[in-house]
Amino acid sequence: MDLQVRKEQINDWYHAYSNDIYNYIHFLIGDHEQAKDILQDTFLRAYSHYDSFRGDNVKGWLFRIARNLTIDDIRKKKPISYFLDSIPILKSTELSPEKAAMLNESEQELYIALNKLKLAYRDVIVLRKIKEFSINETATILGWTENKVKVNLFRGMKALRKELEKGDFSHETV
Amino acid sequence: MRQYDDVNQGLKSLNQKFRLPENEQREIIEDINRKMDLPMTTRNRVQWKYYAATAVVVLLLVIVALPLIFDNQSFVGESEQPQGSFERNPTPPVTDDTEEVEYTFLIENKLPFDIYSMELRVYQKGDLIASPTSMNADGSPIKQGDIIEFEFLEMDGLEAGSAVVELFVTLEKPSKGSEKQFSPGKNSIMLFEEYKDFTFWLIGESVDKFYLFDVSEADLEILNVEQIKEEDNEIAAMIQERFSLGLTKEEVRAIIEIKYASSLADGGEFWRYDFGENYASPLDDMAGIDTEGLKEGKVQAQLFIDWDDENKAKSYSVFYLNHSDGKVYDYRVFENGLEKHHAITE
C-alpha cells in the first residue's frame, strides 16, 4: 500500500480512537506522561505493522497493541510488581489533586477500588465495563478464551464490590 | 440488584473522565506524523535494567525457597493421612504453589440464606475422584454473594472428558458427629483441555428446593440481570419491580388492570398481556411474540405468565421495546428463580 495512504489511515484512526486508547492505558498505569508515550508508540506500531492487520475490528486491534506495549512498559519498569501481578497505581488511598478534581466522590471511591485490584481483573473490567467491548472482542484483545474473560470478569467484579464495601466500612468506623 | 447497577453505572461514567487535552493530542499526532516520515529502523537495545531486575528476583526466590525446601524435608512423614480414613483421595491437600492448578470450580451462594460448608464430589466413569470440603477458615457463614473456590491439581486425577459433580451443603457447624447435608442433586459437565474454569450458582428458595446452575458457558452478562430503567420501558421496569414467582391470579390482576388472553398448552395454563392501545396481535399463535410489532412500537410490551396447578405464577417473561436503543429485549424469570435479560433484535 502507498505509504501516504497508510499515513492518512493512521491519522484517521488516531482521530477516531486516540482518546479511548489513552483512557484505557491511563487506567492500566495511572500516569499521564507514560500513557501519552505509549499512545504515540501504539500508532507508530500500527503504522509499521499495518500489513499484519487482518479483519475489520481496527479498534480492537489498536487496543491490543496498546495493551501489549503497556504490559511491556510495566515489565521493564516494574518487573517485580509485574511478576506478582500487582501493580498498584495508587500508593495510598489519596488521589492527586488533578484526578480528584475530575471525579466526583463516588467516582473517586470507584477509581481507588479499581486500582487496588490485580492487573488481570482491572484489565478485564476496564475493557468490558468501561470501554464496553463485547466478550468476544475483550477475549481477542487480551488473547484469552471467552470463558477466561467471563470468569475473570466475574471474580474481578466481586473483588471490586468487596473493595467498595471495605471503603464503606472504613467511613463508618472512622 | 440496585447496588450492582450502581457499580456498573459508575464504571461507565468513568469512561470519558481521563481525556487527553486537545493541545497534547495535537502534539502527539504531529510527533507521530514526523516519525512516520522517517525511514523505518529497528532498535535492538539491551534492556539491562530488565535483566538486572530479573536476576534480583531469581536471587530472592532462591533465598526464600531454600529454607522452605529444607523445612519440608524435615517434616516428611508427619503429614501423612491416617490409614483407612478415606478410600480414594477425598480431599485435596493445601494447594502446593509449585503445582499447576488443573481445574477450578467457583460456586457462588445465591441462596437467600447462609451456608456453613460445601462438599463437592466429582465422579468420572462412575468412580468418586475427589470430594473436597470447603468452608470459611474462621467458621463464619458463607453468605449470599460469597464465592467458594475449589481447585484441583494434576495429582487429583481429573481428566478431560465427562464428569458428574454433586454438591452437598451444611447449614450449621456439625455437633458431635451429627451433620445434616443437603444436596441439589447431580450435574453432568464436560471437562476440556482448553477450558479449565467452571462457575456455578447455587440458586433457589430453600434447602428443599435449590439448584446448582452451571454458568460456565452461559453469558454472565445475560444472567447478571440489571435493573430495567423506566426510561427504557416503563412497563418492563414495573413488572421487574413488582412481579415475583408465586403470585396468585388475583394479585396479578390487581397489578395489571387490562385484559389478558388466556390459553391452555401442554397441560398448563398461561396468560398473555399485550400492552398497546388498540393493538391486536397479527399472530395466530397465542404464545407467539410479535417482534415486528414491538420494534415498530405498535405494542410496548408483551407479558407471558405460566401458571402452576395451584394457580400461582410458575415463570414469566416480558418482551419489550427499549426506547433508548430501539432493540427488543426479553426479560424472564424461570421456575428456579433465575433471571435472564438480553436483546433479541439488532
XYZ file of C-alpha atoms in Angstrom:
520
model
C 0.000 0.000 0.000
C 1.077 3.522 -0.739
C 2.781 4.947 2.360
C 0.837 8.188 2.017
C -2.466 6.310 2.125
C -1.238 4.332 5.096
C -0.269 7.542 6.862
C -3.681 9.058 6.212
C -5.305 5.920 7.540
C -3.259 6.153 10.759
C -4.296 9.783 11.116
C -7.972 8.847 10.695
C -7.678 6.104 13.281
C -5.876 8.455 15.642
C -8.691 10.990 15.453
C -11.289 8.278 15.987
C -9.672 6.279 18.808
C -6.810 8.159 20.453
C -8.881 9.389 23.377
C -10.329 5.936 24.057
C -6.906 4.315 23.896
C -5.285 6.980 26.074
C -8.089 6.477 28.569
C -7.512 2.701 28.609
C -3.742 2.992 29.052
C -4.297 5.535 31.800
C -6.486 3.067 33.686
C -3.766 0.433 33.448
C -0.816 2.518 34.588
C -2.312 5.697 36.061
C 0.351 8.029 34.691
C -0.453 10.764 32.221
C 3.015 11.166 30.663
C 3.598 7.424 30.338
C 0.132 6.993 28.851
C 0.933 9.662 26.243
C 4.207 7.941 25.295
C 2.501 4.576 24.927
C -0.310 6.140 22.926
C 2.220 7.537 20.470
C 4.042 4.190 20.275
C 0.718 2.429 19.662
C 0.063 4.363 16.463
C 3.663 4.101 15.310
C 3.490 0.353 15.854
C 0.197 0.216 13.950
C 1.900 2.109 11.107
C 4.912 -0.189 10.959
C 2.814 -3.365 11.325
C -0.009 -2.183 9.118
C 0.254 -5.229 6.858
C -0.375 -7.593 9.745
C -3.817 -6.104 10.379
C -6.465 -8.641 9.411
C -10.179 -8.280 9.751
C -12.401 -5.343 10.301
C -12.114 -4.583 14.008
C -9.473 -1.904 13.916
C -10.392 -0.585 17.349
C -9.791 -3.997 18.931
C -6.502 -4.319 17.058
C -5.287 -0.930 18.280
C -6.323 -1.746 21.842
C -4.408 -4.993 21.629
C -1.274 -3.161 20.503
C -1.751 -0.584 23.261
C -2.155 -3.300 25.862
C 0.936 -5.197 24.724
C 3.009 -2.025 24.799
C 1.674 -1.138 28.249
C 2.489 -4.592 29.607
C 5.980 -4.353 28.073
C 6.427 -0.982 29.712
C 5.315 -2.264 33.112
C 7.532 -5.303 32.757
C 10.543 -3.134 32.029
C 9.897 -0.546 34.705
C 8.417 -2.691 37.456
C 9.466 -6.306 36.829
C 8.835 -7.431 40.397
C 5.351 -5.934 40.504
C 4.565 -7.476 37.154
C 5.840 -10.841 38.355
C 3.498 -10.618 41.342
C 0.630 -9.349 39.152
C 0.119 -6.419 41.450
C 0.777 -3.006 40.065
C -0.784 -0.612 42.498
C -1.309 2.626 40.648
C -2.105 4.476 43.818
C 0.435 4.394 46.576
C -2.213 5.355 49.092
C -5.929 5.905 49.080
C -5.329 9.563 48.206
C -5.830 10.801 44.664
C -3.706 13.500 43.106
C -5.431 16.913 43.146
C -5.802 16.802 39.339
C -7.580 13.452 39.417
C -9.671 14.417 42.419
C -10.882 17.474 40.524
C -12.013 15.334 37.587
C -14.037 12.863 39.622
C -16.993 13.190 41.943
C -16.975 11.445 45.328
C -18.440 8.119 44.229
C -16.245 8.045 41.116
C -13.202 8.644 43.305
C -14.147 5.676 45.507
C -14.657 3.514 42.444
C -11.373 4.614 40.889
C -9.439 3.890 44.080
C -11.125 0.485 44.485
C -10.469 -0.386 40.838
C -6.808 0.435 41.187
C -6.390 -1.849 44.152
C -7.312 -4.855 42.030
C -4.754 -7.072 40.408
C -3.933 -6.257 36.801
C -5.906 -9.115 35.220
C -9.119 -8.036 36.975
C -8.565 -4.356 36.286
C -7.811 -5.078 32.652
C -10.972 -7.089 32.016
C -13.211 -4.672 33.945
C -11.856 -1.670 32.072
C -12.382 -3.350 28.703
C -15.825 -4.818 29.422
C -17.428 -2.315 31.758
C -15.739 0.977 30.960
C -14.791 0.630 27.311
C -17.820 -1.646 26.731
C -16.177 -4.172 24.420
C -18.087 -7.418 23.872
C -16.869 -10.627 25.495
C -15.537 -11.778 22.136
C -13.676 -8.515 21.495
C -12.265 -8.498 25.031
C -11.046 -12.072 24.577
C -9.306 -11.072 21.340
C -7.636 -8.026 22.870
C -6.437 -9.931 25.919
C -5.532 -13.084 23.999
C -7.738 -15.088 26.360
C -10.556 -17.562 25.817
C -14.077 -16.172 26.204
C -14.549 -18.363 29.244
C -11.472 -16.895 30.881
C -12.871 -13.419 30.245
C -16.157 -14.369 31.891
C -14.552 -15.969 34.908
C -12.094 -13.119 35.449
C -14.818 -10.527 34.974
C -16.972 -12.348 37.484
C -14.138 -12.585 40.019
C -12.992 -9.058 39.288
C -16.433 -7.510 39.833
C -16.728 -9.481 43.046
C -13.346 -8.217 44.207
C -14.303 -4.670 43.188
C -17.513 -4.782 45.203
C -15.554 -6.105 48.190
C -13.111 -3.223 47.903
C -16.017 -0.778 47.758
C -17.586 -2.364 50.818
C -14.281 -2.032 52.661
C -14.363 1.649 51.790
C -17.848 1.983 53.263
C -16.737 0.173 56.370
C -13.811 2.478 56.978
C -16.057 5.522 56.523
C -18.442 4.210 59.130
C -15.878 3.289 61.705
C -13.555 6.251 61.429
C -29.501 -5.593 42.146
C -29.567 -1.847 42.658
C -26.035 -1.933 44.032
C -24.859 -3.984 41.059
C -26.451 -1.442 38.764
C -24.761 1.420 40.604
C -21.310 -0.125 40.212
C -21.920 -0.685 36.500
C -23.198 2.834 36.003
C -20.271 4.198 37.971
C -17.808 2.343 35.767
C -19.500 3.623 32.621
C -19.305 7.160 33.933
C -15.534 6.808 34.365
C -15.159 6.204 30.639
C -14.522 9.730 29.467
C -13.122 11.183 32.667
C -9.479 10.981 31.714
C -9.378 12.775 28.428
C -6.309 13.871 26.636
C -6.193 17.688 26.421
C -6.635 18.814 22.828
C -3.272 20.560 22.585
C -1.445 17.441 23.793
C -3.491 15.278 21.457
C -2.403 17.520 18.582
C 1.248 17.448 19.642
C 1.235 13.652 19.698
C -0.174 13.269 16.195
C 2.347 15.814 14.934
C 5.090 13.717 16.515
C 3.624 10.564 15.012
C 3.462 12.138 11.572
C 7.063 13.330 11.839
C 8.246 9.874 12.875
C 6.213 8.187 10.146
C 8.130 10.291 7.621
C 11.473 8.937 8.861
C 12.829 5.716 7.370
C 11.768 2.728 9.456
C 14.550 1.402 11.675
C 14.580 -1.370 14.208
C 16.089 -0.842 17.586
C 17.646 -3.697 19.444
C 18.819 -2.127 22.638
C 19.756 -4.360 25.533
C 17.339 -3.747 28.372
C 19.954 -4.074 31.108
C 17.543 -2.833 33.759
C 15.141 -5.606 32.915
C 17.821 -8.293 33.087
C 19.247 -6.935 36.346
C 15.792 -6.886 37.929
C 15.103 -10.429 36.739
C 18.382 -11.590 38.298
C 17.427 -9.936 41.599
C 14.023 -11.661 41.533
C 15.622 -15.058 40.894
C 18.111 -14.500 43.693
C 15.352 -13.517 46.100
C 13.345 -16.581 45.146
C 16.317 -18.846 45.816
C 16.859 -17.220 49.201
C 13.198 -17.624 50.132
C 12.710 -21.092 48.680
C 15.786 -22.850 50.093
C 14.784 -22.757 53.778
C 11.269 -23.910 52.825
C 12.621 -26.919 50.930
C 14.790 -27.964 53.868
C 11.950 -27.298 56.277
C 9.569 -29.579 54.329
C 12.117 -32.377 54.194
C 12.462 -32.428 57.958
C 8.710 -32.995 58.330
C 8.296 -35.801 55.828
C 6.013 -38.413 57.334
C 4.252 -36.122 59.773
C 1.707 -35.003 57.193
C 0.648 -38.466 56.112
C -3.066 -39.211 56.295
C -4.202 -41.791 58.856
C -4.644 -45.175 57.198
C -8.138 -46.077 56.095
C -9.725 -42.716 56.768
C -10.687 -42.340 53.120
C -10.711 -44.748 50.276
C -9.538 -42.533 47.486
C -8.018 -39.080 47.576
C -11.023 -37.499 49.263
C -9.675 -34.052 49.966
C -7.010 -32.242 48.025
C -4.174 -31.128 50.231
C -3.481 -27.469 50.756
C -2.509 -26.070 47.367
C 1.133 -26.507 46.600
C 2.201 -23.398 44.718
C 4.703 -25.359 42.673
C 1.999 -27.482 41.075
C -0.245 -26.125 38.394
C -3.938 -25.924 39.188
C -5.716 -28.138 36.690
C -9.377 -27.259 37.162
C -11.114 -24.546 39.136
C -14.718 -24.665 40.270
C -16.272 -21.491 41.604
C -19.559 -21.793 43.430
C -21.427 -18.635 44.345
C -24.041 -18.792 47.039
C -27.046 -17.002 45.595
C -29.449 -18.587 48.072
C -31.346 -16.307 50.408
C -29.733 -17.991 53.435
C -26.281 -18.738 54.846
C -24.350 -21.969 54.406
C -21.735 -23.383 56.743
C -19.811 -25.701 54.409
C -19.787 -27.113 50.878
C -18.567 -30.535 49.816
C -18.048 -31.054 46.107
C -17.923 -34.650 44.929
C -16.568 -35.212 41.456
C -17.151 -38.518 39.691
C -15.651 -39.809 36.469
C -16.569 -43.122 34.865
C -18.627 -43.927 37.937
C -15.741 -43.517 40.397
C -15.516 -40.858 43.051
C -12.379 -38.974 42.048
C -12.335 -36.245 44.679
C -14.577 -34.820 47.361
C -13.068 -31.683 48.866
C -14.954 -29.778 51.531
C -14.668 -26.037 51.888
C -15.781 -23.554 54.497
C -14.610 -20.212 55.783
C -11.415 -20.608 57.795
C -12.826 -18.681 60.746
C -16.036 -20.714 60.765
C -18.126 -17.744 59.677
C -21.103 -18.480 57.416
C -20.886 -18.472 53.634
C -23.267 -15.641 52.952
C -25.351 -14.817 49.913
C -22.964 -13.462 47.295
C -19.896 -15.251 48.695
C -17.920 -17.424 46.308
C -16.252 -20.658 47.311
C -13.395 -21.855 45.159
C -12.381 -25.479 44.688
C -9.060 -26.057 42.983
C -7.982 -29.412 41.659
C -4.349 -30.155 40.994
C -2.947 -32.569 38.476
C -2.396 -35.111 41.250
C -6.143 -35.179 41.948
C -6.522 -37.149 38.745
C -9.313 -35.292 36.937
C -9.134 -35.925 33.218
C -10.671 -34.274 30.192
C -13.998 -35.899 29.404
C -17.390 -36.199 31.000
C -17.767 -35.844 34.744
C -20.527 -35.607 37.291
C -20.450 -33.120 40.148
C -22.576 -33.440 43.238
C -22.695 -30.727 45.849
C -23.573 -31.181 49.496
C -24.094 -28.259 51.817
C -24.443 -27.992 55.560
C -26.180 -25.085 57.179
C -24.668 -25.269 60.635
C -21.460 -26.310 62.266
C -21.823 -30.058 62.966
C -22.063 -31.043 66.620
C -20.910 -34.459 67.899
C -20.906 -36.306 64.608
C -24.318 -35.136 63.503
C -24.035 -33.449 60.169
C -27.139 -32.824 58.146
C -26.287 -32.407 54.496
C -28.487 -31.116 51.706
C -27.869 -31.678 48.017
C -29.413 -30.154 44.901
C -28.581 -33.366 43.001
C -26.028 -34.200 40.355
C -24.846 -32.103 37.401
C -23.177 -33.549 34.339
C -20.355 -31.453 32.937
C -17.605 -31.795 30.352
C -14.001 -31.186 31.321
C -11.961 -29.791 28.461
C -8.256 -29.367 27.933
C -8.825 -25.741 26.935
C -11.454 -24.642 29.434
C -10.497 -25.319 32.992
C -12.658 -22.881 34.925
C -16.209 -23.658 35.909
C -18.647 -21.310 37.524
C -21.796 -22.411 39.288
C -24.542 -20.525 41.010
C -26.413 -22.014 43.900
C -29.937 -20.752 43.423
C -33.400 -21.438 44.781
C -35.601 -20.659 47.732
C -34.937 -23.289 50.411
C -32.906 -26.437 51.109
C -35.886 -28.412 49.839
C -35.800 -26.662 46.506
C -32.451 -25.434 45.309
C -30.283 -25.902 42.244
C -26.661 -25.890 41.207
C -26.689 -23.920 37.976
C -23.736 -24.174 35.586
C -22.985 -20.728 34.202
C -19.530 -21.552 32.829
C -20.621 -21.499 29.245
C -23.514 -19.091 29.634
C -23.130 -15.397 29.126
C -22.827 -13.923 32.589
C -23.912 -10.586 31.215
C -27.251 -12.107 30.297
C -27.645 -13.712 33.698
C -26.324 -10.872 35.849
C -29.550 -9.003 35.384
C -29.505 -5.296 35.979
C -32.431 -3.123 36.911
C -34.553 -2.146 33.915
C -34.776 1.620 33.737
C -38.140 3.345 33.497
C -36.945 5.481 30.587
C -36.082 2.275 28.693
C -39.531 0.792 29.178
C -41.902 1.716 31.960
C -43.935 -1.500 31.747
C -40.949 -3.842 31.849
C -39.468 -1.860 34.740
C -42.765 -2.147 36.624
C -43.004 -5.904 36.007
C -39.451 -6.498 37.141
C -40.104 -4.425 40.246
C -43.490 -5.774 41.257
C -43.669 -9.332 39.972
C -42.356 -12.412 41.721
C -42.792 -16.139 41.436
C -45.747 -17.490 43.381
C -48.072 -14.527 42.726
C -51.731 -15.571 42.535
C -54.041 -14.703 39.638
C -55.865 -12.198 41.824
C -52.616 -10.495 42.729
C -51.601 -10.276 39.078
C -54.998 -8.811 38.126
C -54.562 -6.234 40.868
C -51.186 -5.182 39.424
C -52.272 -5.157 35.778
C -55.733 -3.854 35.148
C -56.041 -4.590 31.449
C -57.473 -7.549 29.558
C -55.416 -10.610 29.014
C -55.610 -13.566 26.681
C -55.552 -16.990 28.238
C -54.668 -20.362 26.807
C -54.037 -23.933 27.813
C -50.904 -25.506 26.411
C -49.009 -28.657 27.313
C -51.391 -29.326 30.145
C -50.696 -25.984 31.841
C -52.328 -22.592 31.611
C -50.641 -19.419 30.510
C -51.722 -15.825 30.077
C -50.579 -13.175 27.693
C -50.910 -9.465 28.232
C -50.404 -7.063 25.294
C -49.576 -3.509 26.312
C -50.615 -1.311 23.398
C -53.639 0.862 22.643
C -55.996 -0.703 20.057
C -53.429 -3.400 19.457
C -54.367 -6.860 18.203
C -51.634 -9.409 17.658
C -51.339 -10.418 13.981
C -50.073 -13.858 15.010
C -52.302 -16.924 15.184
C -50.164 -18.495 17.849
C -51.205 -17.445 21.371
C -47.613 -17.987 22.501
C -46.142 -16.025 19.581
C -44.111 -12.904 20.208
C -44.864 -10.068 17.826
C -41.269 -8.934 17.430
C -42.101 -6.670 14.478
C -44.993 -5.052 16.334
C -42.708 -4.434 19.308
C -39.968 -2.987 17.163
C -42.376 -0.674 15.349
C -43.863 0.486 18.637
C -47.376 -0.890 17.903
C -47.188 -2.767 21.167
C -44.999 -1.575 24.046
C -44.594 -4.927 25.774
C -45.924 -8.471 25.829
C -46.079 -10.351 29.096
C -46.378 -14.134 29.346
C -47.195 -15.877 32.612
C -47.139 -19.637 33.201
C -49.354 -20.896 35.998
C -48.817 -23.970 38.157
C -51.501 -26.368 39.457
C -52.171 -24.111 42.428
C -52.781 -21.127 40.153
C -49.574 -19.413 41.174
C -47.074 -17.811 38.776
C -44.581 -20.524 37.868
C -42.483 -18.442 35.475
C -42.942 -15.284 33.460
C -41.320 -13.283 30.703
C -41.769 -9.849 29.276
C -40.735 -8.822 25.776
C -40.412 -5.093 25.372
C -39.106 -2.306 23.202
C -36.188 -0.469 24.761
C -36.833 3.166 23.885
C -33.191 4.086 24.463
C -31.584 1.780 21.904
C -34.577 0.700 19.775
C -33.968 -3.023 20.407
C -36.479 -5.612 21.602
C -35.489 -7.268 24.876
C -36.538 -10.408 26.693
C -36.609 -10.313 30.487
C -37.681 -13.554 32.109
C -37.772 -15.304 35.439
C -37.520 -19.076 35.340
C -39.152 -21.604 37.622
C -35.931 -21.944 39.641
C -35.803 -18.206 40.271
C -33.079 -17.485 37.736
C -33.409 -14.215 35.838
C -32.302 -13.647 32.272
C -32.244 -10.422 30.306
C -30.979 -9.831 26.794
C -31.709 -8.163 23.464
C -33.375 -10.381 20.875
C -33.149 -7.990 17.937
C -30.399 -5.889 16.438
